[in-house]
PDB file of C-alpha atoms in Angstrom:
ATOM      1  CA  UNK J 276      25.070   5.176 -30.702  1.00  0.00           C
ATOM      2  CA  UNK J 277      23.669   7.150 -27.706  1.00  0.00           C
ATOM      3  CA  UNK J 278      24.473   5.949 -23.980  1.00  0.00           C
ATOM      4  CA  UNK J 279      21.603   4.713 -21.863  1.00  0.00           C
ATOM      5  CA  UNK J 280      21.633   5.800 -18.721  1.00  0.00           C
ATOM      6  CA  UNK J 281      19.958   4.855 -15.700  1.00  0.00           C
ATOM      7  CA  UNK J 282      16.259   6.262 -15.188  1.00  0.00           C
ATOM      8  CA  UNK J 283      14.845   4.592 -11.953  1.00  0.00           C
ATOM      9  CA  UNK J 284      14.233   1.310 -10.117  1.00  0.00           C
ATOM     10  CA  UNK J 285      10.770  -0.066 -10.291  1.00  0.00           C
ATOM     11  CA  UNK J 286       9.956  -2.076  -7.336  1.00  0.00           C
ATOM     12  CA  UNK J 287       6.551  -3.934  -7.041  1.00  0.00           C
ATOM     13  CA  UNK J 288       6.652  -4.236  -3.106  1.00  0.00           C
ATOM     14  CA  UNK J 289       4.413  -6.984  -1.244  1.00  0.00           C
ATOM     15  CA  UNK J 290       3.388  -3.889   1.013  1.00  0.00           C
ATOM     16  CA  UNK J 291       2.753  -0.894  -0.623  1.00  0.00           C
ATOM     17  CA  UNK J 292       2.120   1.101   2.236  1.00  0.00           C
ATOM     18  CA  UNK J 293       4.928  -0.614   4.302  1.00  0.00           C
ATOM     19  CA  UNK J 294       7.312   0.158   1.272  1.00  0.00           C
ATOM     20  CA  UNK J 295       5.852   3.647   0.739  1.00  0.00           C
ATOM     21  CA  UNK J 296       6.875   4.581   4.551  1.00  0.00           C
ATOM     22  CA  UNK J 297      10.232   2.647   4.387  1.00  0.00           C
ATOM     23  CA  UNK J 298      11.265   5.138   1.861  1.00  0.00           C
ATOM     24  CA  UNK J 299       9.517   7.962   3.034  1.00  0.00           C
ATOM     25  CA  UNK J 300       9.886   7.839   6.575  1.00  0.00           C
ATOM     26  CA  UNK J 301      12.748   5.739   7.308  1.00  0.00           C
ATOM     27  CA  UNK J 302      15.024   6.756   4.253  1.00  0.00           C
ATOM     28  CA  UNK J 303      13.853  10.120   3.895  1.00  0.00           C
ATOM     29  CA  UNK J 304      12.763  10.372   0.333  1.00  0.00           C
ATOM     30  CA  UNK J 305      10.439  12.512  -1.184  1.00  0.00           C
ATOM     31  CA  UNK J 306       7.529  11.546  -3.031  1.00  0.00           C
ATOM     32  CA  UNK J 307       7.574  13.205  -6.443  1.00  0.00           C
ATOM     33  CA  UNK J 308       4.594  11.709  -7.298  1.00  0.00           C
ATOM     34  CA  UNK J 309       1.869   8.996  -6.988  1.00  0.00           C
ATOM     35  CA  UNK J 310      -1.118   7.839  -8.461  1.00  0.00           C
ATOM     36  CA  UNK J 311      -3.811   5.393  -8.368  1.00  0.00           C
ATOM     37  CA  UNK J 312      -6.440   4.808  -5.515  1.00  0.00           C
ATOM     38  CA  UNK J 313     -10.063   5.190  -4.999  1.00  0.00           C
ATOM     39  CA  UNK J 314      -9.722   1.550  -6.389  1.00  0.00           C
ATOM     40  CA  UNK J 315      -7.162   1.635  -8.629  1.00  0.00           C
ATOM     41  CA  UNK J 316      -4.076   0.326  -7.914  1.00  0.00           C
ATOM     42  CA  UNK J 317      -1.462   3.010  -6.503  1.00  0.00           C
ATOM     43  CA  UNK J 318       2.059   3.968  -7.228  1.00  0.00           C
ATOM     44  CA  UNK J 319       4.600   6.479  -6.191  1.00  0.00           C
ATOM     45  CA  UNK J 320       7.955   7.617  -7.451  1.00  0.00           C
ATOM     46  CA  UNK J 321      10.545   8.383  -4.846  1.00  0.00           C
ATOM     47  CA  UNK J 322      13.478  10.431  -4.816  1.00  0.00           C
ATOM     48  CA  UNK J 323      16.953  11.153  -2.343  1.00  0.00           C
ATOM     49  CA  UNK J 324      17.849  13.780  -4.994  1.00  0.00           C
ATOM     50  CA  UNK J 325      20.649  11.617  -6.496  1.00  0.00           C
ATOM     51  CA  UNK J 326      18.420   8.759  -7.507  1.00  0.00           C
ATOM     52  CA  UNK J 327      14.729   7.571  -8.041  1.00  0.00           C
ATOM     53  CA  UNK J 328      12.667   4.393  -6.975  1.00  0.00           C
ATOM     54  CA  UNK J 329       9.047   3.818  -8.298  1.00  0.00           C
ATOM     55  CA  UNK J 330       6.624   1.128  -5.935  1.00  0.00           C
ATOM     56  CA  UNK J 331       3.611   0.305  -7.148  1.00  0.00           C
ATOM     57  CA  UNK J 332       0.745  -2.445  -5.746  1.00  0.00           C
ATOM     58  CA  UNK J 333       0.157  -5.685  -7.838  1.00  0.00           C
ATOM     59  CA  UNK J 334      -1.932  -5.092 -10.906  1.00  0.00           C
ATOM     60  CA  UNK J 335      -3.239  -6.857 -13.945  1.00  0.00           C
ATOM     61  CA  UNK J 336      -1.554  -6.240 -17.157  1.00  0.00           C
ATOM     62  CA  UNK J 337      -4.059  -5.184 -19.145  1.00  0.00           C
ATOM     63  CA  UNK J 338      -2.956  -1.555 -18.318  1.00  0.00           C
ATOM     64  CA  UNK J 339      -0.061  -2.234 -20.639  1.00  0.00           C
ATOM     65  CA  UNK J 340       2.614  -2.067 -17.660  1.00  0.00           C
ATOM     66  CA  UNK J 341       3.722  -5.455 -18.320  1.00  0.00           C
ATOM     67  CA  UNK J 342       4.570  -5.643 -14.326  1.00  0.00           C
ATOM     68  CA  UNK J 343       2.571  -8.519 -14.227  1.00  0.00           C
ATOM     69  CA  UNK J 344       4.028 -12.044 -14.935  1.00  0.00           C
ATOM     70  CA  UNK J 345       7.257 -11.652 -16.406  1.00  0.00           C
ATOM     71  CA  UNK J 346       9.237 -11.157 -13.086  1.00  0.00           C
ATOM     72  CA  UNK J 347       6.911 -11.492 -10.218  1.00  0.00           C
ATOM     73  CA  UNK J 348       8.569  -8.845  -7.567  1.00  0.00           C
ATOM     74  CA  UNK J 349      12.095  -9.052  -8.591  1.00  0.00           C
ATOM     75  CA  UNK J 350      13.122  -5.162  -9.501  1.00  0.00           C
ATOM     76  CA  UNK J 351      13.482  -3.953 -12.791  1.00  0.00           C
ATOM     77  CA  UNK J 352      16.026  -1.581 -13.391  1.00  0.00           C
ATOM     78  CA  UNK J 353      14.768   1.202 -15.941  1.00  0.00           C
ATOM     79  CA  UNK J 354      17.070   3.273 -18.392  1.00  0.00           C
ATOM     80  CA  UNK J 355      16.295   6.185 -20.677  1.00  0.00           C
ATOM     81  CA  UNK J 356      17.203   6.075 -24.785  1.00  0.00           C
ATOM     82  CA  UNK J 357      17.046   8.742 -26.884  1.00  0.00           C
ATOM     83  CA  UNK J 358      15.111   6.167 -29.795  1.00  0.00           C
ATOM     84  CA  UNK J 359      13.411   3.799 -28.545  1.00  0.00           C
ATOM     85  CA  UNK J 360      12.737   1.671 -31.964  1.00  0.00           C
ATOM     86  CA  UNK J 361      16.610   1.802 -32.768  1.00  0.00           C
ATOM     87  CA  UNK J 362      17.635   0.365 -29.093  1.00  0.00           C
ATOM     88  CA  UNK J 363      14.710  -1.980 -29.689  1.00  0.00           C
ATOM     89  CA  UNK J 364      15.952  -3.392 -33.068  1.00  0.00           C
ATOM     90  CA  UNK J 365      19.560  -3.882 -31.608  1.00  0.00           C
ATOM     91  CA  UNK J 366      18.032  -5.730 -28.392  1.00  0.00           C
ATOM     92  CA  UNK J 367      15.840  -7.769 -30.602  1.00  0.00           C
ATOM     93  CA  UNK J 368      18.669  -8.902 -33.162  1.00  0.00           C
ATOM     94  CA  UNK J 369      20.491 -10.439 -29.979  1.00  0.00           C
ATOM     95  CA  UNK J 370      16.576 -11.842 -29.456  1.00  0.00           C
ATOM     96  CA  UNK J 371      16.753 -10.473 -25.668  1.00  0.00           C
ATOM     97  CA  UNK J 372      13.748  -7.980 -26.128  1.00  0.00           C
ATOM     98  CA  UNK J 373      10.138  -9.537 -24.518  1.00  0.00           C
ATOM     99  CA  UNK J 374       7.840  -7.166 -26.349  1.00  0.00           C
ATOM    100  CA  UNK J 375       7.455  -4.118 -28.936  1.00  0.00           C
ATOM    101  CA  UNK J 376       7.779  -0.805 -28.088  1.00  0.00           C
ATOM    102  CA  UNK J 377       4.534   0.547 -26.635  1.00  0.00           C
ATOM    103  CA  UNK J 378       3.166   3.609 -24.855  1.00  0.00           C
ATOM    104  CA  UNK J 379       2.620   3.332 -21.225  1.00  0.00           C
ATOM    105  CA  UNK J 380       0.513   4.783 -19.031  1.00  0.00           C
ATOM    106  CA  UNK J 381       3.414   6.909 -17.214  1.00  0.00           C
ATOM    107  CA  UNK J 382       4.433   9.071 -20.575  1.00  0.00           C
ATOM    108  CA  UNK J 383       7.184   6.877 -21.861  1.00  0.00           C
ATOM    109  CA  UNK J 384       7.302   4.483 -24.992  1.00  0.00           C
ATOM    110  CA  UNK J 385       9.044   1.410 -23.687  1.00  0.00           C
ATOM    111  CA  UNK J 386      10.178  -1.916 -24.149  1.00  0.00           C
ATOM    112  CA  UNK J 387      11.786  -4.510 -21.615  1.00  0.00           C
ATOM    113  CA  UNK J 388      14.850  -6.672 -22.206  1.00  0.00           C
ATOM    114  CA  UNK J 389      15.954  -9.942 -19.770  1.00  0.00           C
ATOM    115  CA  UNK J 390      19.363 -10.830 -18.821  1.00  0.00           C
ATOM    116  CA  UNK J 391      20.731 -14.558 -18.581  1.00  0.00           C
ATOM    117  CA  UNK J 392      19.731 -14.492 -15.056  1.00  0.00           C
ATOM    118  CA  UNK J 393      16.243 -13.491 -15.225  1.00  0.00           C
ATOM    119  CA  UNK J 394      16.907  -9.640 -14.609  1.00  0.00           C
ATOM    120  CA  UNK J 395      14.809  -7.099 -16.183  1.00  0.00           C
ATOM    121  CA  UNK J 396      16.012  -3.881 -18.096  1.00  0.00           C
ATOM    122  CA  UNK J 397      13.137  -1.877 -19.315  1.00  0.00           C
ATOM    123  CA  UNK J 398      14.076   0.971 -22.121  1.00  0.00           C
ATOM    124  CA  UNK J 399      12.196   3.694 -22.018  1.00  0.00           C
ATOM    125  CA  UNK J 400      11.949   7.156 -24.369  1.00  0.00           C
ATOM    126  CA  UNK J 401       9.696   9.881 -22.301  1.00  0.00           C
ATOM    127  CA  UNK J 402       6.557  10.982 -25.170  1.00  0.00           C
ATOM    128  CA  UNK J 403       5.865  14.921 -25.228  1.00  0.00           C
ATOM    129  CA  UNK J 404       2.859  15.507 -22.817  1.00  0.00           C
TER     130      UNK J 404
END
């Protein structure tokens, strides 16, 4: 079996633009890129060059994100597989994955798994643009 390894932590902030500028600004990062507004909701992925943090406002999930009422603004730490439906039928034997793999509006197929405590691990495998 292939390692996971760690992809990004996704971070749905009560401020966007506070959260935006705390990393930014205050912490330095660079934005590697964002998307939304105009009236859709807006995200951003952050970098310091050793890791990555994605923000994004409060949206419904009918866009298939699945941010939306499974863990309210806890952070979900994201990992990259190299087959998504094999890591998905282990995780669902031990009856800890929430959903089926799925495509997602950010070019990944994904799933998410909870710990004991509530945590979130979403799996994802990046699609070919």
């Amino acid at each position: 079996m292939t390692q996971d390894r760690f992809d990004h932590l996704f971070v749905q902030p009560s401020s966007f633009e506070t959260s935006l500028g705390f990393y930014r600004d205050a912490l330095g990062w660079s934005v590697l890129y964002a998307w939304g507004g105009n009236g859709e909701p807006r995200g951003a992925a952050l970098g310091s060059g050793a890791m990555t943090i994605v923000i994004a406002e409060h949206h419904p999930a009918e866009d298939r994100s699945k941010s939306h009422g499974i863990n309210g603004t806890q952070p979900t730490v994201h990992v990259l597989v190299d087959d998504i439906e094999q890591r998905h039928a282990q995780l669902s034997k031990a009856g800890v994955a929430l959903f089926a793999p799925e495509d997602t509006h950010w070019g990944t197929r994904w799933f998410v798994a909870r710990d004991p405590d509530g945590n979130l691990i979403a799996f994802e495998q990046k699609r070919e643009r």
